[in-house]
Coordinates of C-alpha atoms in Angstrom, one line a residue:
M20 CA 113.5 98.2 103.4
K21 CA 112.5 101.5 104.9
R22 CA 113.3 101.7 108.6
R23 CA 110.5 102.3 111.0
T24 CA 110.3 105.9 112.2
T25 CA 110.4 106.9 115.9
I26 CA 109.3 110.0 117.6
M27 CA 110.4 110.6 121.2
A28 CA 107.5 112.4 122.8
L29 CA 108.0 114.0 126.2
V30 CA 105.2 115.8 128.0
A31 CA 107.2 118.1 130.3
L32 CA 104.8 118.5 133.2
A33 CA 104.6 114.8 133.8
L34 CA 101.2 114.1 132.6
V35 CA 100.1 110.7 133.6
M36 CA 98.7 109.7 130.2
L37 CA 97.4 106.2 129.8
A38 CA 98.0 105.1 126.2
A39 CA 95.1 103.5 124.4
S40 CA 95.9 99.8 124.2
A41 CA 96.0 98.2 120.9
T42 CA 92.8 96.4 119.9
D43 CA 93.0 92.8 119.0
W44 CA 91.4 91.4 115.9
Q45 CA 90.4 88.1 117.4
Q46 CA 88.2 86.6 114.8
F47 CA 86.8 87.1 111.3
Q48 CA 85.9 90.8 110.8
K49 CA 87.0 91.4 114.4
D50 CA 84.1 90.3 116.6
E51 CA 80.9 88.2 116.9
I52 CA 78.8 90.8 114.9
N53 CA 81.4 91.2 112.2
T54 CA 82.0 94.8 112.8
G55 CA 85.0 95.0 110.5
W56 CA 86.4 98.3 111.8
T57 CA 88.7 99.5 114.6
T58 CA 90.1 102.8 116.0
D59 CA 93.7 101.3 115.8
Y60 CA 96.0 103.1 113.4
A61 CA 97.2 101.5 110.2
P62 CA 99.6 102.7 107.5
I63 CA 98.1 105.4 105.3
S64 CA 100.9 106.2 103.0
D65 CA 103.8 104.2 101.4
P66 CA 103.6 101.2 103.7
T67 CA 106.7 99.5 104.9
L68 CA 107.0 95.7 104.8
V69 CA 107.9 95.2 108.5
W70 CA 108.0 91.5 108.2
S71 CA 106.9 88.5 106.2
K72 CA 107.0 84.8 106.9
Q73 CA 106.6 81.7 104.8
T74 CA 104.1 79.1 105.8
T75 CA 103.0 76.3 103.4
G76 CA 102.0 77.2 99.9
T77 CA 101.8 75.9 96.3
G78 CA 100.1 78.7 94.4
M79 CA 96.9 76.7 94.4
G80 CA 96.6 76.8 98.1
G81 CA 98.6 78.7 100.7
I82 CA 96.7 81.0 103.0
D83 CA 93.0 81.3 102.2
V84 CA 91.8 82.7 105.5
A85 CA 92.2 86.1 107.1
P86 CA 94.8 86.4 109.9
I87 CA 93.6 87.1 113.4
V88 CA 95.4 88.9 116.2
G89 CA 95.3 88.1 119.9
D90 CA 97.6 88.9 122.8
R91 CA 100.3 90.3 120.6
Q92 CA 100.4 87.2 118.4
V93 CA 99.2 86.8 114.8
F94 CA 97.6 83.5 113.9
V95 CA 97.0 82.0 110.5
L96 CA 95.8 78.7 109.1
D97 CA 97.4 77.4 105.9
Y98 CA 96.0 75.1 103.2
V99 CA 97.3 71.8 104.7
G100 CA 95.8 72.5 108.2
N101 CA 98.9 73.9 109.9
V102 CA 98.4 76.7 112.4
W103 CA 101.1 79.3 112.7
A104 CA 101.7 81.8 115.5
F105 CA 104.0 84.8 115.0
N106 CA 105.0 87.7 117.2
A107 CA 102.7 90.5 116.0
T108 CA 105.5 93.1 116.0
T109 CA 108.7 91.3 115.0
G110 CA 107.2 88.3 113.0
Q111 CA 109.2 85.8 115.1
L112 CA 107.7 82.4 114.8
N113 CA 106.4 81.3 118.2
W114 CA 105.1 77.9 117.2
N115 CA 103.2 76.0 114.5
R116 CA 101.1 72.9 114.7
S117 CA 99.1 70.6 112.4
C118 CA 95.4 70.2 113.1
T119 CA 94.4 67.8 110.3
A120 CA 95.6 65.5 107.6
P121 CA 97.0 67.4 104.7
G122 CA 94.6 68.5 101.9
T123 CA 94.5 71.2 99.2
F124 CA 92.8 74.1 100.9
E125 CA 91.3 75.3 104.2
L126 CA 88.8 78.2 104.3
S127 CA 87.7 78.6 107.9
T128 CA 89.2 81.6 109.7
P129 CA 90.0 80.7 113.4
A130 CA 88.9 82.6 116.5
Y131 CA 90.8 83.5 119.6
N132 CA 89.7 84.2 123.1
D133 CA 91.4 84.4 126.5
G134 CA 94.5 82.4 125.6
I135 CA 92.7 79.7 123.5
L136 CA 92.7 79.4 119.7
Y137 CA 89.8 77.7 118.0
V138 CA 90.6 76.1 114.7
A139 CA 88.2 74.3 112.2
T140 CA 89.7 72.1 109.5
S141 CA 88.5 69.8 106.8
S142 CA 91.6 68.2 105.2
G143 CA 90.9 70.6 102.3
D144 CA 89.5 68.3 99.7
L145 CA 86.0 68.2 98.0
N146 CA 85.8 64.4 98.5
Q147 CA 87.2 64.2 102.0
G148 CA 84.8 64.3 104.9
Y149 CA 86.7 65.4 107.9
C150 CA 85.1 68.2 110.0
R151 CA 87.3 68.7 113.0
V152 CA 87.4 71.5 115.6
T153 CA 90.5 71.9 117.7
A154 CA 91.2 74.0 120.8
L155 CA 94.9 75.0 121.2
Y156 CA 96.6 76.9 123.9
A157 CA 97.7 80.1 122.2
N158 CA 101.0 80.5 124.1
N159 CA 102.6 77.3 122.8
G160 CA 100.2 75.6 120.4
T161 CA 99.5 72.6 122.7
K162 CA 96.2 70.9 122.0
R163 CA 93.6 71.2 124.7
E164 CA 91.1 68.9 123.0
N165 CA 89.4 68.4 119.6
I166 CA 86.3 66.9 118.1
T167 CA 85.4 65.4 114.7
L168 CA 81.9 66.6 113.9
K169 CA 81.3 64.7 110.7
T170 CA 83.1 62.1 108.5
T171 CA 80.6 62.0 105.6
D172 CA 82.4 62.3 102.3
G173 CA 82.5 65.8 100.9
Y174 CA 81.4 67.8 104.0
Q175 CA 83.8 70.7 105.0
L176 CA 83.9 73.3 107.7
Y177 CA 84.1 76.4 105.5
T178 CA 82.6 79.2 107.7
P179 CA 84.6 81.4 110.0
V180 CA 84.7 80.3 113.6
T181 CA 82.5 82.7 115.6
Y182 CA 83.2 83.1 119.3
A183 CA 80.8 84.7 121.8
D184 CA 80.1 84.2 125.5
D185 CA 82.0 80.9 126.0
R186 CA 80.6 79.3 122.8
I187 CA 81.8 78.9 119.3
Y188 CA 79.6 78.6 116.2
L189 CA 80.3 77.3 112.7
G190 CA 78.7 75.5 109.8
D191 CA 79.5 72.9 107.2
W192 CA 79.0 72.5 103.5
N193 CA 79.2 70.0 100.7
G194 CA 79.6 70.9 97.0
S195 CA 81.9 72.6 94.5
A196 CA 82.8 76.2 93.7
T197 CA 79.5 76.7 92.0
T198 CA 77.1 74.0 93.4
T199 CA 75.9 72.8 96.8
N200 CA 75.0 69.2 97.7
G201 CA 72.9 67.8 100.5
S202 CA 72.0 69.8 103.6
G203 CA 74.6 71.5 105.8
T204 CA 74.6 71.7 109.6
Y205 CA 75.3 74.6 111.9
Y206 CA 76.9 73.8 115.2
C207 CA 77.3 75.4 118.7
L208 CA 80.2 74.1 120.8
N209 CA 81.2 74.7 124.4
A210 CA 84.2 76.9 124.1
S211 CA 85.5 75.6 127.4
N212 CA 85.4 72.1 126.0
V213 CA 84.9 71.9 122.2
S214 CA 84.1 68.2 122.4
D215 CA 80.8 69.2 124.1
I216 CA 78.3 69.9 121.3
L217 CA 75.6 72.2 122.8
W218 CA 73.4 71.9 119.7
N219 CA 73.4 71.4 116.0
C220 CA 70.8 72.4 113.4
T221 CA 70.2 70.9 110.0
P222 CA 67.4 72.7 108.2
N223 CA 65.1 70.6 106.1
R224 CA 66.3 72.2 102.8
V225 CA 67.8 70.7 99.8
S226 CA 71.1 72.0 98.3
C227 CA 71.6 74.1 101.4
G228 CA 74.9 74.6 103.1
Y229 CA 77.3 77.1 104.7
R230 CA 80.3 78.3 102.7
W231 CA 81.9 81.4 104.2
A232 CA 78.4 82.1 105.7
G233 CA 79.6 83.1 109.2
A234 CA 77.2 83.8 112.0
A235 CA 76.3 87.0 113.9
I236 CA 75.5 86.6 117.6
I237 CA 73.0 89.3 118.5
G238 CA 71.8 89.2 122.1
D239 CA 69.8 86.0 122.5
Y240 CA 69.9 85.1 118.8
I241 CA 72.2 83.7 116.1
L242 CA 71.7 84.6 112.5
F243 CA 73.4 83.0 109.5
G244 CA 72.9 82.8 105.7
D245 CA 73.0 79.8 103.4
T246 CA 73.5 78.8 99.8
A247 CA 69.7 78.6 99.3
A248 CA 69.2 82.3 99.8
N249 CA 67.9 82.0 103.4
V250 CA 68.9 84.0 106.5
T251 CA 67.9 82.0 109.6
C252 CA 67.4 83.2 113.1
L253 CA 67.6 80.8 116.1
Y254 CA 67.8 81.2 119.8
N255 CA 71.5 80.8 120.4
D256 CA 70.9 79.1 123.7
N257 CA 69.2 76.0 122.3
A258 CA 68.7 76.4 118.5
T259 CA 65.0 76.9 118.7
F260 CA 63.7 78.3 115.4
V261 CA 62.7 82.0 115.5
D262 CA 62.4 83.3 112.0
Y263 CA 63.9 83.3 108.5
I264 CA 63.8 85.3 105.3
N265 CA 64.4 84.1 101.8
I266 CA 65.9 86.9 99.7
S267 CA 65.0 85.3 96.4
E268 CA 61.3 85.5 97.4
V269 CA 61.1 88.9 99.0
C270 CA 63.9 91.0 97.6
G271 CA 63.2 90.9 93.9
C272 CA 66.4 88.9 93.1
S273 CA 65.0 85.5 92.1
D274 CA 66.6 84.9 88.7
P275 CA 69.0 83.4 89.5
V276 CA 68.6 82.4 93.2
E277 CA 71.7 83.9 94.8
E278 CA 73.8 82.1 97.4
I279 CA 74.7 83.8 100.6
R280 CA 78.4 83.3 101.0
S281 CA 79.2 86.1 103.3
S282 CA 78.9 86.5 107.1
I283 CA 76.1 88.6 108.6
A284 CA 77.1 92.0 109.8
W285 CA 74.9 93.7 112.4
N286 CA 74.5 97.3 113.3
E287 CA 72.5 98.2 116.4
S288 CA 72.0 101.9 115.6
T289 CA 70.2 101.1 112.3
G290 CA 68.6 97.9 113.5
H291 CA 69.7 96.2 110.3
I292 CA 71.8 93.2 109.2
Y293 CA 73.9 93.5 106.1
F294 CA 75.3 90.7 103.9
T295 CA 75.9 89.8 100.3
A296 CA 74.8 87.0 98.0
G297 CA 75.9 86.0 94.5
K298 CA 75.7 83.4 91.7
Q299 CA 78.3 82.6 89.2
D300 CA 76.3 82.8 85.9
T301 CA 76.4 84.6 82.6
A302 CA 75.2 88.0 83.9
H303 CA 77.4 91.0 83.4
S304 CA 79.2 89.5 80.4
G305 CA 79.8 86.3 82.3
Y306 CA 81.1 87.9 85.4
G307 CA 78.2 86.8 87.6
T308 CA 75.3 88.1 89.6
G309 CA 75.4 89.5 93.1
H310 CA 73.9 92.0 95.5
V311 CA 74.4 93.7 98.8
Y312 CA 71.3 93.4 101.1
A313 CA 70.0 95.3 104.1
V314 CA 67.3 93.6 106.2
A315 CA 65.7 95.0 109.3
F316 CA 66.1 92.8 112.4
N317 CA 64.3 93.2 115.7
A318 CA 67.0 92.3 118.3
T319 CA 64.3 92.0 121.0
T320 CA 61.9 89.6 119.3
G321 CA 64.2 88.0 116.6
D322 CA 61.8 89.1 113.8
L323 CA 63.4 89.4 110.4
G324 CA 60.3 90.9 108.8
D325 CA 59.2 90.0 105.3
T326 CA 61.1 92.2 103.0
C327 CA 64.5 93.8 102.3
T328 CA 65.0 97.4 103.1
W329 CA 67.2 97.7 100.0
S330 CA 69.6 95.8 97.7
N331 CA 72.5 97.0 95.5
D332 CA 73.7 95.2 92.4
I333 CA 77.5 94.7 92.9
W334 CA 78.0 91.6 90.6
H335 CA 79.3 88.4 91.9
T336 CA 80.5 88.7 95.5
T337 CA 81.4 86.9 98.7
S338 CA 82.4 90.1 100.6
T339 CA 81.0 90.7 104.1
P340 CA 79.9 94.4 104.3
V341 CA 81.2 96.8 106.9
Y342 CA 78.9 99.5 108.4
Y343 CA 80.3 102.8 109.7
D344 CA 78.8 106.2 110.1
D345 CA 75.7 105.5 107.9
R346 CA 77.9 104.0 105.1
I347 CA 78.4 100.5 103.9
Y348 CA 81.7 99.4 102.4
V349 CA 81.8 96.2 100.4
G350 CA 83.7 94.5 97.5
G351 CA 82.6 92.7 94.4
G352 CA 83.3 91.9 90.8
A353 CA 83.9 88.9 88.6
G354 CA 83.2 85.4 89.7
M355 CA 85.7 82.6 90.3
G356 CA 87.8 81.1 87.5
L357 CA 89.2 84.3 86.0
A358 CA 92.8 85.1 86.5
N359 CA 92.4 88.9 86.2
G360 CA 88.7 89.6 86.5
P361 CA 87.4 93.2 87.0
G362 CA 86.0 94.3 90.3
R363 CA 85.2 97.1 92.7
M364 CA 85.2 98.5 96.2
R365 CA 82.0 100.3 96.7
C366 CA 80.7 102.8 99.3
L367 CA 76.9 102.9 99.8
N368 CA 74.4 105.0 101.7
A369 CA 73.3 102.7 104.5
T370 CA 69.8 104.2 104.6
N371 CA 68.8 103.6 101.0
G372 CA 71.6 101.5 99.4
S373 CA 72.5 104.1 96.8
T374 CA 76.1 104.2 95.6
I375 CA 78.1 107.1 97.0
W376 CA 81.3 106.2 95.3
E377 CA 83.2 103.2 94.0
K378 CA 86.7 102.3 92.9
W379 CA 86.3 100.2 89.7
D380 CA 89.2 98.3 88.2
A381 CA 88.5 96.7 84.8
N382 CA 91.7 94.7 85.0
A383 CA 92.7 92.6 88.0
G384 CA 90.3 94.3 90.4
R385 CA 88.1 91.4 91.6
V386 CA 87.4 91.7 95.4
Q387 CA 86.2 88.6 97.2
A388 CA 87.6 89.7 100.5
S389 CA 85.8 91.7 103.2
P390 CA 87.1 95.2 103.7
A391 CA 88.5 96.3 107.1
L392 CA 88.4 99.9 108.3
S393 CA 90.7 102.0 110.5
V394 CA 88.9 105.0 111.8
V395 CA 91.2 107.6 113.2
G396 CA 90.3 111.2 114.2
G397 CA 87.1 111.0 112.1
R398 CA 89.0 109.9 109.0
K399 CA 88.0 106.5 107.4
F400 CA 90.6 104.3 105.8
I401 CA 89.5 101.2 103.9
Y402 CA 91.8 98.2 103.5
Y403 CA 91.2 95.3 101.2
T404 CA 92.9 92.8 98.8
T405 CA 92.3 91.6 95.3
N406 CA 91.8 87.9 94.4
V407 CA 93.5 87.9 91.0
N408 CA 96.8 86.7 89.7
N409 CA 99.5 88.8 91.3
G410 CA 97.0 90.3 93.7
S411 CA 97.6 93.4 95.8
A412 CA 96.6 95.1 99.1
Y413 CA 94.9 98.5 98.9
C414 CA 94.2 101.4 101.2
L415 CA 91.5 104.0 100.2
E416 CA 90.4 107.0 102.2
D417 CA 86.7 108.0 102.2
V418 CA 86.8 111.7 101.6
G419 CA 83.0 112.3 101.3
D420 CA 81.5 112.0 97.9
N421 CA 84.7 110.3 96.6
Y422 CA 87.7 108.4 97.6
T423 CA 91.5 108.8 97.6
V424 CA 93.9 106.0 96.9
R425 CA 96.3 106.2 99.7
W426 CA 98.5 103.3 98.6
V427 CA 98.6 100.0 96.6
W428 CA 101.1 97.4 97.8
N429 CA 102.1 94.3 95.7
P430 CA 103.9 91.4 97.3
P431 CA 107.5 91.0 96.1
D432 CA 108.6 88.3 93.8
P433 CA 108.3 85.3 93.7
D434 CA 104.9 85.9 95.3
N435 CA 102.6 86.7 92.4
Q436 CA 99.6 84.8 93.7
Y437 CA 96.0 85.4 94.5
I438 CA 94.7 87.0 97.8
L439 CA 91.4 85.4 98.6
Q440 CA 90.8 86.8 102.1
G441 CA 91.1 90.3 103.5
V442 CA 93.2 91.9 106.3
A443 CA 93.4 92.2 110.0
I444 CA 94.2 95.5 111.6
S445 CA 95.9 95.9 115.0
D446 CA 98.2 98.4 116.6
G447 CA 99.4 100.1 113.4
F448 CA 99.8 96.9 111.4
V449 CA 97.9 95.4 108.5
Y450 CA 98.2 91.6 108.2
F451 CA 97.2 89.4 105.3
G452 CA 98.2 86.2 103.5
T453 CA 98.5 84.9 100.0
D454 CA 98.1 81.7 98.0
Y455 CA 101.9 81.6 97.9
G456 CA 101.6 80.7 101.6
R457 CA 103.3 83.9 102.8
I458 CA 101.9 86.2 105.5
Y459 CA 102.8 89.9 105.5
A460 CA 102.8 92.6 108.1
L461 CA 102.7 96.2 106.7
G462 CA 103.5 99.2 108.9
G463 CA 104.7 102.6 108.1
M464 CA 103.8 104.5 111.3
L465 CA 105.5 106.9 113.7
R466 CA 105.8 105.1 117.1
I467 CA 106.0 107.2 120.3
K468 CA 108.5 105.6 122.5
T469 CA 109.6 107.0 125.8
T470 CA 110.9 105.6 129.1
H471 CA 109.3 105.9 132.5
H472 CA 111.9 107.5 134.8
Y473 CA 111.9 108.5 138.4
G474 CA 115.2 110.1 139.5
N475 CA 116.9 112.4 141.9
T476 CA 116.1 116.1 141.9
S477 CA 118.8 118.7 142.1
P478 CA 118.3 122.3 143.4
Y479 CA 121.3 124.5 142.9
N480 CA 122.5 124.1 146.5
G481 CA 122.2 120.4 147.0
T482 CA 120.3 117.2 146.0
F483 CA 117.2 115.8 147.5
M484 CA 117.3 112.0 147.7
F485 CA 113.6 111.3 147.7
N486 CA 112.4 107.8 148.5
M487 CA 108.9 107.2 147.3
E488 CA 108.3 104.7 150.1
L489 CA 108.5 107.5 152.6
V490 CA 105.3 109.1 151.3
C491 CA 102.2 107.6 152.7
N492 CA 98.9 107.7 150.9
G493 CA 97.2 111.0 151.7
S494 CA 100.4 112.9 152.3
T495 CA 100.3 116.6 151.6
P496 CA 102.9 118.5 149.5
L497 CA 104.3 120.1 152.5
Q498 CA 104.6 116.8 154.4
M499 CA 106.5 115.4 151.4
L500 CA 108.8 118.4 151.2
R501 CA 109.5 118.3 155.0
S502 CA 110.4 114.6 154.7
V503 CA 113.4 115.5 152.5
A504 CA 114.4 119.1 153.3
D505 CA 114.6 121.7 156.0
V506 CA 111.7 124.0 155.5
T507 CA 111.2 127.5 156.8
M508 CA 107.6 128.9 156.9
N509 CA 106.3 132.4 156.9
G510 CA 102.7 132.1 157.9
S511 CA 101.2 129.6 155.4
R512 CA 103.9 130.1 152.8
V513 CA 107.2 128.3 152.3
C514 CA 110.0 131.0 152.4
G515 CA 113.0 128.7 152.8
I516 CA 114.1 125.3 151.6
N517 CA 117.5 124.1 153.0
G518 CA 118.4 127.6 153.8
L519 CA 117.6 129.0 150.3
N520 CA 115.4 132.0 151.1
E521 CA 115.1 135.7 150.7
S522 CA 113.0 138.3 152.4
P523 CA 109.4 138.3 151.4
P524 CA 107.8 138.8 148.9
C525 CA 109.9 135.9 147.6
Y526 CA 108.5 132.5 148.3
W527 CA 108.5 129.0 147.2
Y528 CA 105.4 128.3 145.2
L529 CA 103.8 124.9 144.7
Y530 CA 102.8 123.5 141.3
I531 CA 100.9 120.2 141.1
N532 CA 101.0 118.6 137.6
G533 CA 102.3 121.9 136.3
I534 CA 99.4 123.9 137.6
P535 CA 100.0 126.6 140.3
A536 CA 98.3 125.5 143.5
P537 CA 96.7 127.9 146.0
D538 CA 98.8 128.5 149.0
A539 CA 96.1 127.0 151.2
D540 CA 96.6 123.6 149.5
I541 CA 100.2 123.0 150.4
D542 CA 99.3 121.3 153.7
S543 CA 95.8 120.2 152.9
Y544 CA 95.8 118.7 149.4
Q545 CA 96.2 114.9 149.5
L546 CA 98.5 113.7 146.8
R547 CA 97.6 110.9 144.5
E548 CA 99.7 108.3 142.8
G549 CA 101.4 109.6 139.7
E550 CA 101.1 113.3 140.5
V551 CA 104.0 115.6 140.1
V552 CA 105.0 118.1 142.8
H553 CA 107.2 121.0 141.9
W554 CA 108.3 124.0 143.9
D555 CA 109.4 127.2 142.2
Y556 CA 111.2 130.1 143.8
S557 CA 109.3 133.2 142.6
S558 CA 108.4 136.7 143.7
M559 CA 104.9 137.8 144.5
I560 CA 103.7 140.8 142.5
N561 CA 102.6 143.4 144.9
A562 CA 99.7 144.5 142.8
G563 CA 96.9 142.1 143.2
G564 CA 98.9 139.5 145.1
G565 CA 99.4 137.4 141.9
K566 CA 102.5 135.3 141.2
S567 CA 105.1 136.3 138.6
G568 CA 105.5 134.0 135.6
S569 CA 109.3 133.9 136.0
K570 CA 111.1 130.8 137.1
S571 CA 114.1 131.2 139.4
Y572 CA 115.2 127.9 141.0
S573 CA 113.8 124.4 140.8
A574 CA 114.3 123.1 144.3
M575 CA 112.2 120.0 144.1
N576 CA 110.6 118.0 141.3
Y577 CA 109.0 114.8 142.4
P578 CA 109.0 112.7 140.5
E579 CA 110.9 113.9 137.5
P580 CA 108.7 114.3 134.5
P581 CA 107.9 110.7 133.5
R582 CA 108.7 109.7 130.0
S583 CA 106.1 107.0 129.9
E584 CA 106.1 104.2 127.3
I585 CA 103.2 105.0 125.0
A586 CA 102.4 102.0 122.8
K587 CA 100.6 104.1 120.3
L588 CA 101.2 104.4 116.6
I589 CA 100.9 107.7 114.9
P590 CA 100.4 107.9 111.1
E591 CA 103.1 109.4 109.0
G592 CA 102.5 113.1 108.4
S593 CA 101.0 113.6 111.9
T594 CA 101.2 117.0 113.5
P595 CA 102.1 117.6 117.2
L596 CA 98.5 118.2 118.0
D597 CA 97.6 114.8 116.3
V598 CA 100.1 113.1 118.6
L599 CA 98.8 114.9 121.7
Q600 CA 95.2 114.2 121.0
S601 CA 95.9 110.5 120.4
V602 CA 97.1 110.0 124.0
A603 CA 95.3 112.7 126.0
D604 CA 92.1 114.6 126.4
V605 CA 92.8 118.1 124.9
T606 CA 90.8 121.3 125.2
M607 CA 91.5 124.1 122.8
H608 CA 91.0 127.9 123.2
E609 CA 91.6 130.3 120.4
G610 CA 93.8 127.9 118.5
R611 CA 96.0 127.1 121.6
V612 CA 96.1 124.1 123.8
Y613 CA 94.4 125.2 127.0
S614 CA 93.9 121.9 128.8
I615 CA 95.6 118.5 128.8
N616 CA 93.8 115.8 130.7
G617 CA 92.0 118.5 132.7
L618 CA 95.2 120.3 133.7
A619 CA 94.5 123.9 133.0
E620 CA 94.3 127.4 134.4
S621 CA 92.4 130.4 133.1
P622 CA 94.0 132.1 130.2
P623 CA 96.6 133.6 129.6
Y624 CA 98.0 130.2 130.6
Y625 CA 98.4 127.7 127.8
W626 CA 100.4 124.7 126.9
R627 CA 103.3 125.7 124.7
L628 CA 104.9 123.3 122.1
Y629 CA 108.6 122.6 121.9
I630 CA 110.2 120.5 119.2
N631 CA 113.8 119.4 119.8
G632 CA 113.9 121.9 122.7
M633 CA 112.9 124.9 120.5
P634 CA 109.6 126.8 121.0
V635 CA 107.1 126.4 118.1
P636 CA 104.6 129.1 117.0
Y637 CA 101.1 128.3 118.2
E638 CA 99.8 128.3 114.6
D639 CA 102.2 125.4 113.8
I640 CA 100.9 122.9 116.3
D641 CA 98.3 121.5 113.8
S642 CA 100.2 122.1 110.6
Y643 CA 103.9 121.1 111.1
Q644 CA 104.5 117.5 110.0
L645 CA 106.7 115.6 112.4
Q646 CA 109.9 114.1 111.2
D647 CA 112.0 111.1 112.3
D648 CA 113.5 111.1 115.8
E649 CA 112.0 114.5 116.8
T650 CA 111.2 115.2 120.4
I651 CA 107.8 116.7 121.3
E652 CA 107.5 118.6 124.6
W653 CA 104.5 120.5 126.0
R654 CA 105.1 123.1 128.7
H655 CA 102.6 125.0 130.7
S656 CA 103.3 128.7 130.0
I657 CA 101.9 132.1 130.5
R658 CA 101.4 134.4 127.6
N659 CA 102.2 138.0 128.6
N660 CA 99.8 140.6 127.4
A661 CA 102.5 142.8 126.0
G662 CA 103.7 141.4 122.7
G663 CA 102.4 137.9 123.3
V664 CA 105.7 136.8 124.6
T665 CA 105.7 133.5 126.4
S666 CA 107.4 133.0 129.8
E667 CA 107.8 129.5 131.2
N668 CA 106.3 128.6 134.5
R669 CA 108.0 125.3 134.3

């Protein structure tokens, strides 16, 4: 196994940089509108298997739901109704619990919110009626309460659990892989007590049910599709009917009538919902019929209109589309029942539905899963799995009019099973499960790790023992200096610290967060938490009264430059500028870093890069690819006019 790589990143002038926290992936396709994308990093080349764990699996069943991530745990439901909770970073098993009598498969992806896990189970058998919802405490798996919604033979809870605003939503279904029996019901439960049914809705439709047809919660409304080709809109408060649209009637796809077996994805900027529908028939040489649909939705009135904006023929599909930056990403291919059916991952123009590019695989390429995107620095990486014998996980990069295959990862033997559902992305990891019953965590990132350190400061003639508690809020730099040292003043300037002085024009100059401060500020500027105070012994240039760029003695440095833990993952191949921009606001000027988090002074002052203590040419800050265990350091420097030589202010 490849070891994980580590970069020690030190920003020398003690920037107080708050790392972007990892984003949880708390339910199917991330949230209640099935966004399906995140700004968290994920592996983009040669992924490392960081950990894998075995749940319960036979090859027929195993894990047929997407994992979810909440509060640094990964949760997954296996085919016999056991819920498993693993440490998201190490894979350590935290707990597992059974939520139902054993069956042969479970298809409902759980949802997490605020320490509670919501799990829907069905005993996993076509002839078993057992629709149960259980609320578990996520820290230990203890049951809070549960409810059995239906015991009629054959009904199953096969939609994802959707959480929004202290409610959970889900639907049931009765049928086979290719048929639907009876009429399904959609439910709304109180998330604070799932035994409290707020409402349920059973449309007066024959052969209508909800298999993988997860809801989108859009303002006051809930929208969901069904196996009779309808998208229904209700008031989510009380299930009052608002509108519906039947795609077989208005979208020109009536032969055959396609079943909506995807969740509804909503994008506010376009005012559209996106979903797929399909039918396992003889079309496309027996691989089946299916389309991607775009339908306008008025989020104010709940109106679905009376037509489709566009549709795109993608063959049989159950994939939930992902919208990002006027593009739609979606999978499709052969229907169920084929061990190695062909398939595709397709990128569409979200405005008109035209195909921009697709990855087509004539052998073992069937995609039933919903893609997940990691969007980093404007780059778009698409992650998905293939539901074929010996299925794999994929990462593509959208490069405009085409794609690049970043990697394909196949689970190691003896796991050569199908991968029905897609991935969850969080904090540099990609998680997914297989029919073998194994869950995988793929990494392959460069993690910045540093330590937060406050210590003593040591001028050449002694040591200042500085106690942070001695500094009151609103203290000035001069007050702080006087609290730990004997200070001699010459007018408004500090000319001596603990006896270290020389006749003017040599003075002690103040730097705050690495930036030279005006002399007038030394006893007026009010210090704030986390700021760095530094005094340099320098000479004042007679011409113009400016300060020299030379550094003589460092008498005081409070606190020492913090090496703050930055829980941020950086892709392999990152440059020093990539790293800096991932944790700070950066302003550039003529190819140089001019400002970091607003810390700047007019040129010729710039931030200078050091790697392993050695200065790096300015032109390399966005081209040099960082290696294992390197140290990144940025120093605020002045570039002399003559020859462009850099002298260090700090």
